[in-house]
mmCIF file of C-alpha atoms in Angstrom:
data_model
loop_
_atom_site.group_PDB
_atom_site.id
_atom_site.type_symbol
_atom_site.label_atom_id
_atom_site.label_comp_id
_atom_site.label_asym_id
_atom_site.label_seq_id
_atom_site.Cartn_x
_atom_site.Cartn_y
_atom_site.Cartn_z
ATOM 1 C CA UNK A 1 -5.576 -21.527 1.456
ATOM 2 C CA UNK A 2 -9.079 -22.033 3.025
ATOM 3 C CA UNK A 3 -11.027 -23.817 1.383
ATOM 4 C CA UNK A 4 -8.496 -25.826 -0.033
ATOM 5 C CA UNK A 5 -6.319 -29.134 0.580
ATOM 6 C CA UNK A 6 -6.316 -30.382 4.490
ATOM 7 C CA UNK A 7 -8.067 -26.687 4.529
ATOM 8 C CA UNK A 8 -10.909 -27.809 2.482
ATOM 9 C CA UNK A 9 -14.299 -27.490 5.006
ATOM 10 C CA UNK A 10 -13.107 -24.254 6.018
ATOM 11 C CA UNK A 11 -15.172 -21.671 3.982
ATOM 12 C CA UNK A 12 -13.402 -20.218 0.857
ATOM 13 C CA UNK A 13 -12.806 -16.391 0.369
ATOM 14 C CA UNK A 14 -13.999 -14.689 -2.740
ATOM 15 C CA UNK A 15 -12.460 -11.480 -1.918
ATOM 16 C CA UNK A 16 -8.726 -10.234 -1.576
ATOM 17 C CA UNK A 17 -9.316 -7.712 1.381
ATOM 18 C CA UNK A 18 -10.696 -10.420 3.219
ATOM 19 C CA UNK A 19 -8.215 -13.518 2.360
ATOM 20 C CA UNK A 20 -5.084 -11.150 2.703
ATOM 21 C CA UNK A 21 -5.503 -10.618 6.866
ATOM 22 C CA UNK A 22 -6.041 -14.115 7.183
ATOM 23 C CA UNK A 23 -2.854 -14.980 5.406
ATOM 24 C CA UNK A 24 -1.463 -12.537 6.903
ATOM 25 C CA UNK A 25 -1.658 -14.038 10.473
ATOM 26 C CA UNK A 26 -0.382 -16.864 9.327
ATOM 27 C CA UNK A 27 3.105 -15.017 8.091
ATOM 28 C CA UNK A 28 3.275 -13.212 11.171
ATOM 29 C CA UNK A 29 5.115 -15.834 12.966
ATOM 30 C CA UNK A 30 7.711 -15.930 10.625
ATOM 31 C CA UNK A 31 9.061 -11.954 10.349
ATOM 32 C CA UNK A 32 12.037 -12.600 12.565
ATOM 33 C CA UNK A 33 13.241 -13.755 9.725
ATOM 34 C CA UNK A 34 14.306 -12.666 6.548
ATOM 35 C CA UNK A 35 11.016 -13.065 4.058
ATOM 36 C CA UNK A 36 10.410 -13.764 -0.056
ATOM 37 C CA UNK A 37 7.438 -14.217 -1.160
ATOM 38 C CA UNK A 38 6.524 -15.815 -4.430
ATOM 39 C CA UNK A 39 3.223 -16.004 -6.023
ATOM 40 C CA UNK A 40 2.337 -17.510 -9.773
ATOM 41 C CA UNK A 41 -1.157 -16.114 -11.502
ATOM 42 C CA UNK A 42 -3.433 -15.627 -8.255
ATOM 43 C CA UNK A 43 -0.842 -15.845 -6.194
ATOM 44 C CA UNK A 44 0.575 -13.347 -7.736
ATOM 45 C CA UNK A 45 -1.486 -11.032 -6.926
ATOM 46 C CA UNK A 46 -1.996 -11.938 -3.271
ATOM 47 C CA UNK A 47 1.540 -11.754 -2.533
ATOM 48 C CA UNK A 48 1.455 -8.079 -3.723
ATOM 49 C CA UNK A 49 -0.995 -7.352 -1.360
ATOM 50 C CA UNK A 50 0.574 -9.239 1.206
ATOM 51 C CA UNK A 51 4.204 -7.605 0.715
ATOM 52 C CA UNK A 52 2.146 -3.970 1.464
ATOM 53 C CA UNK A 53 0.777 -5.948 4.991
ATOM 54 C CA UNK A 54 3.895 -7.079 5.558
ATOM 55 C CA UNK A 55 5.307 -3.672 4.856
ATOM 56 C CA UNK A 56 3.146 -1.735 7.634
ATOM 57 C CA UNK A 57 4.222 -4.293 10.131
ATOM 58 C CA UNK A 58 7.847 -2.551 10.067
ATOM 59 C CA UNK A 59 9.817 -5.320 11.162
ATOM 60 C CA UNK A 60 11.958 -5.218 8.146
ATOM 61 C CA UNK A 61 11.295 -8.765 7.066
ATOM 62 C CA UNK A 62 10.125 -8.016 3.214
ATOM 63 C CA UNK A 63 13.467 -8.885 1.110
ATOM 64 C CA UNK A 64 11.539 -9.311 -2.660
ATOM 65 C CA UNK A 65 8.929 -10.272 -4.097
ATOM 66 C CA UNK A 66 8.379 -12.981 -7.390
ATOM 67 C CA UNK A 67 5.606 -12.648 -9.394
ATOM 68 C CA UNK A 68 4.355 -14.799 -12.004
ATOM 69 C CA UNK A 69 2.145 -15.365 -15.230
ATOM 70 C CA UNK A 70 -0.241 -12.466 -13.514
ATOM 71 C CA UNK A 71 -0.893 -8.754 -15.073
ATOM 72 C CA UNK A 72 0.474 -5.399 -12.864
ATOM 73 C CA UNK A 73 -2.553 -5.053 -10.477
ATOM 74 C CA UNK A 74 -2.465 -1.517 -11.408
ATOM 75 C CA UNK A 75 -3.949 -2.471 -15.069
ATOM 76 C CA UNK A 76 -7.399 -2.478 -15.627
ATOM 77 C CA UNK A 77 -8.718 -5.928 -16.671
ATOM 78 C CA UNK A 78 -9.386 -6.196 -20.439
ATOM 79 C CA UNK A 79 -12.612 -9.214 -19.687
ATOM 80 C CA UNK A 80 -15.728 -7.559 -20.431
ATOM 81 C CA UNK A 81 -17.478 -10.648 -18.596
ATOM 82 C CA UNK A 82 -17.089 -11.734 -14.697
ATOM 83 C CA UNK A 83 -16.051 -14.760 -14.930
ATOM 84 C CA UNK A 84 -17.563 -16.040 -11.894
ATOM 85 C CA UNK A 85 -21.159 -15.280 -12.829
ATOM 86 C CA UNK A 86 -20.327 -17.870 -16.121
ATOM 87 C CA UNK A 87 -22.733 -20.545 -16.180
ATOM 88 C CA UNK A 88 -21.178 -24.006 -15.206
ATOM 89 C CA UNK A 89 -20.535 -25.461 -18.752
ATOM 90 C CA UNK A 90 -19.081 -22.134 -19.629
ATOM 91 C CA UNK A 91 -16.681 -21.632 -16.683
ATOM 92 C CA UNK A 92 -15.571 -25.340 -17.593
ATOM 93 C CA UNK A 93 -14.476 -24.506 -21.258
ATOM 94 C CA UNK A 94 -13.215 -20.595 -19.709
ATOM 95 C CA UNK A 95 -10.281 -23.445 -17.705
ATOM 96 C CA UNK A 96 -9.906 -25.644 -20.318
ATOM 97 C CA UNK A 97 -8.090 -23.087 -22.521
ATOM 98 C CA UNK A 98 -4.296 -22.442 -20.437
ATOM 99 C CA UNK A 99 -3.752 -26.007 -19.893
ATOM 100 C CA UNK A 100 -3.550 -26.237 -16.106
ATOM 101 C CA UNK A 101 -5.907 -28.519 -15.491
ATOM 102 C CA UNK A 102 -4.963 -32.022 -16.718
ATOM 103 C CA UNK A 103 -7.333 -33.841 -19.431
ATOM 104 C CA UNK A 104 -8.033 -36.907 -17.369
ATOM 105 C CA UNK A 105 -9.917 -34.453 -14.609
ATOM 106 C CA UNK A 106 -11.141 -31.814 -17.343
ATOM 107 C CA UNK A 107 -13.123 -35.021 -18.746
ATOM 108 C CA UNK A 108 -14.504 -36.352 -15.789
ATOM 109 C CA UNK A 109 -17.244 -34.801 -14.547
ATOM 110 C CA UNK A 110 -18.047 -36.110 -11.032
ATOM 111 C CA UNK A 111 -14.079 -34.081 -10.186
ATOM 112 C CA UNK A 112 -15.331 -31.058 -12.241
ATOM 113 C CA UNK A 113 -18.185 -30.663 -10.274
ATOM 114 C CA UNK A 114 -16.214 -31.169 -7.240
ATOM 115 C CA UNK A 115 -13.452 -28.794 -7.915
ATOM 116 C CA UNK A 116 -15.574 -25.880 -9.704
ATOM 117 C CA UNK A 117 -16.739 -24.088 -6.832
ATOM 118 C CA UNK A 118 -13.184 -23.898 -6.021
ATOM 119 C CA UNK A 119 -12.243 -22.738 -9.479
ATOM 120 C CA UNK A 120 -15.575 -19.718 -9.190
ATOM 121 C CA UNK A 121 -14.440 -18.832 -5.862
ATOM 122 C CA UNK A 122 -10.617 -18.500 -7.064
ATOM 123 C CA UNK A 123 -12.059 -16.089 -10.341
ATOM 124 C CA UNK A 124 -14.099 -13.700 -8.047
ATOM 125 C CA UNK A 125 -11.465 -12.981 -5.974
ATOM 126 C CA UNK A 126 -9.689 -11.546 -9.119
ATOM 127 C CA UNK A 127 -12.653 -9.992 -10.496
ATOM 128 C CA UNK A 128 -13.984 -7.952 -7.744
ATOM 129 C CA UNK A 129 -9.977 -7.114 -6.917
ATOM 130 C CA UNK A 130 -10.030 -2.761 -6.341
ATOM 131 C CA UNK A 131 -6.236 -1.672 -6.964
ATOM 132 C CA UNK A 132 -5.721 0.697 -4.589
ATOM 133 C CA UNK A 133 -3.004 3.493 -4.824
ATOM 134 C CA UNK A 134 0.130 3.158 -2.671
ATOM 135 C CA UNK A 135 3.666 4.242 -2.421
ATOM 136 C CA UNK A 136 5.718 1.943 -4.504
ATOM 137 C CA UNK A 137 7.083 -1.555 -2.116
ATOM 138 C CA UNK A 138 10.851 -0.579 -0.878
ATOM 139 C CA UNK A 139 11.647 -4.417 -1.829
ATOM 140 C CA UNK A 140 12.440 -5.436 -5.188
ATOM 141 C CA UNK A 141 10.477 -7.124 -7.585
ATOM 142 C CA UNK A 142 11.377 -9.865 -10.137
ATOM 143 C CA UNK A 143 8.620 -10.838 -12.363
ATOM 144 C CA UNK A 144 8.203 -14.255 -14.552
ATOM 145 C CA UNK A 145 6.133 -14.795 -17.732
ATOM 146 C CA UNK A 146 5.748 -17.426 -20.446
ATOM 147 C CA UNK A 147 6.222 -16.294 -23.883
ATOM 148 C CA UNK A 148 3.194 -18.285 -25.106
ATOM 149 C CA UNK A 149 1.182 -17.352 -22.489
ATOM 150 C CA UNK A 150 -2.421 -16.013 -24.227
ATOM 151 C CA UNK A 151 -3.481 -14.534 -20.649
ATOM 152 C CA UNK A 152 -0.368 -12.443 -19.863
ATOM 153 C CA UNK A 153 2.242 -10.444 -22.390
ATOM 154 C CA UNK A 154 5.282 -9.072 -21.781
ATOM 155 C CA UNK A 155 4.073 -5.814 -21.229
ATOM 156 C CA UNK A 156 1.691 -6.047 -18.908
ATOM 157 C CA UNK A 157 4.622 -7.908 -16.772
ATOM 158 C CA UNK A 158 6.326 -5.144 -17.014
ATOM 159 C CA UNK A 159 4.283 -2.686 -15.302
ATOM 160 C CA UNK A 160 5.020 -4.531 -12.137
ATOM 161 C CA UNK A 161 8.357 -1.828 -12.248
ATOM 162 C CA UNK A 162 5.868 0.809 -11.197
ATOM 163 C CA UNK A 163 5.498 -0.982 -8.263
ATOM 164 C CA UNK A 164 9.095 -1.132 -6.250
ATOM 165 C CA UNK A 165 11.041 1.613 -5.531
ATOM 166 C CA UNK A 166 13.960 -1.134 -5.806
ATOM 167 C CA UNK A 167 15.466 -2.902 -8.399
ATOM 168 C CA UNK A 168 12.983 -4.633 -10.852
ATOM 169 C CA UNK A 169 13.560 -8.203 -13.649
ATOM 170 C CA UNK A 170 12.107 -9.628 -15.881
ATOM 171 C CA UNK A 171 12.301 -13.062 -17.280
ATOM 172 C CA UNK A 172 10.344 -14.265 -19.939
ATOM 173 C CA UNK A 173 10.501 -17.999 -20.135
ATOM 174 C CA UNK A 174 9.797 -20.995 -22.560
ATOM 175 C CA UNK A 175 5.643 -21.969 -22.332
ATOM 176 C CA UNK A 176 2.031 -21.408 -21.514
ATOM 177 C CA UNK A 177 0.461 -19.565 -18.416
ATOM 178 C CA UNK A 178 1.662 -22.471 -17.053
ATOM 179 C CA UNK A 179 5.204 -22.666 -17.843
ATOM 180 C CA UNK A 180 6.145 -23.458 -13.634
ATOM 181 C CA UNK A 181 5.345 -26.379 -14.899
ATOM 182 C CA UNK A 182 7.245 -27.448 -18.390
ATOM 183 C CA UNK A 183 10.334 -25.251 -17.106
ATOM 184 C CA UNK A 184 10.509 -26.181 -13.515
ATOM 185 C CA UNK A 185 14.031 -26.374 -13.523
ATOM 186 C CA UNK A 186 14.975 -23.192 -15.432
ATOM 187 C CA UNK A 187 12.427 -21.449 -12.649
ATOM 188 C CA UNK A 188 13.947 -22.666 -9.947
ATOM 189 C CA UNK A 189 17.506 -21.818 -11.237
ATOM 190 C CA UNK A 190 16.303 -18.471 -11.635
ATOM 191 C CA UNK A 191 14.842 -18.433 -7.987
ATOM 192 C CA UNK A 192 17.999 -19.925 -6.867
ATOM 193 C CA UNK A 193 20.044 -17.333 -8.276
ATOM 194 C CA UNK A 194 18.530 -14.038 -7.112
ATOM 195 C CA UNK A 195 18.203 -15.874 -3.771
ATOM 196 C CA UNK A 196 21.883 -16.347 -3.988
ATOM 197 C CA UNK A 197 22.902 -12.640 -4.727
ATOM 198 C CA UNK A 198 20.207 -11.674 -2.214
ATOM 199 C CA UNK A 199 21.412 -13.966 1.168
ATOM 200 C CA UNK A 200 25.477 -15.293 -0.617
ATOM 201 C CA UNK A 201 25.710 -16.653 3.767
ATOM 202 C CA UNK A 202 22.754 -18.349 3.538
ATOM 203 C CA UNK A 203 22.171 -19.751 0.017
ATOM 204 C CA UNK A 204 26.163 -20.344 -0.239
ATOM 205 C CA UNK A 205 29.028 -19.338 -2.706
ATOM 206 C CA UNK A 206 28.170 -21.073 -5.817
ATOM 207 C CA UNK A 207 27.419 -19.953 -9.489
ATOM 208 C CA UNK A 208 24.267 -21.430 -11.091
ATOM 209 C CA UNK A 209 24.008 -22.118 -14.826
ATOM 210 C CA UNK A 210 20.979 -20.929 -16.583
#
């Protein structure tokens, strides 16, 4: 995204209605062709919005849509706080709690520093997100979640079957908020899998043991 990677000195968004077009344009390209989309935590929820944009276009494109570790947009947040008015020291100890950050940066404070505005800009865009009423997405949706996770439970994951107006799944897997991590390989059989049953000509005739 901007802001980020080889993208870094291009200003960073802090809200969804705004990052989503942008994204957007750069999908566009690509709707000749058959289109998943898969999104952990953030993600998540900017692949939602981007399966609606992708959905107006009409070109058909939209097979499914993952989700992961990330509440139904359609629930109201639980935080009584914004996170990204937290004072510096605070919004360090708000990241150090899921784990995704690894110790060696969380204790260095020259790459804290460095990475927070990243980290503020990433929280407002969730914070100030408005869910706005729609008809449900005609693709289906398979949703992921870690059974330890202490940001996301199982039933706020599944909520996201409001959403479709297809088939919906739900896997809960072994780990934190960031479980894409410790069960890489279980996701990615997963992925494999419904890719499989979705595209058998593409992905090929195989069975997958999970």
């Amino acid at each position: 995204m901007p802001g980020r990677g080889s993208r870094f000195v291009e200003d960073r968004y802090t809200e969804v209605d705004k990052l989503v077009p942008a994204l957007l344009k750069e999908l566009v390209p690509f709707t000749d062709k058959p289109l998943m989309l898969f999104g952990h935590s953030m993600g998540a929820l900017l692949c939602y919005e981007l399966a609606h944009q992708l959905v107006k276009l009409e070109t058909g494109a939209l097979q499914h849509l993952f989700v992961s570790a990330y509440r139904a947009p359609q629930l109201a947040s639980d935080r009584k706080e914004l996170r990204h008015d937290l004072p510096a020291h605070e919004l360090k100890q708000f990241f150090r709690k899921p784990n995704g950050i690894p110790a060696e940066i969380m204790n260095n404070d020259d790459m804290m520093n460095f990475i927070l505005p990243i980290l503020r800009a990433d929280v407002q865009l969730c914070d100030t997100y408005t869910y706005q009423e729609r008809p449900p997405l005609p693709c289906g949706i398979t949703a992921f979640g870690g059974s330890g996770d202490p940001e996301v439970n199982i039933h706020q994951l599944q909520a996201w079957k409001e959403l479709t107006a297809s088939e919906f799944n739900l896997h809960m897997l072994p780990g934190d908020h960031f479980f894409i991590h410790s069960e890489q390989e279980l996701l990615i059989g997963l992925l494999t899998r419904r890719m499989g049953e979705l595209f058998p000509d593409c992905i090929g005739r195989h069975s997958y043991d999970i």
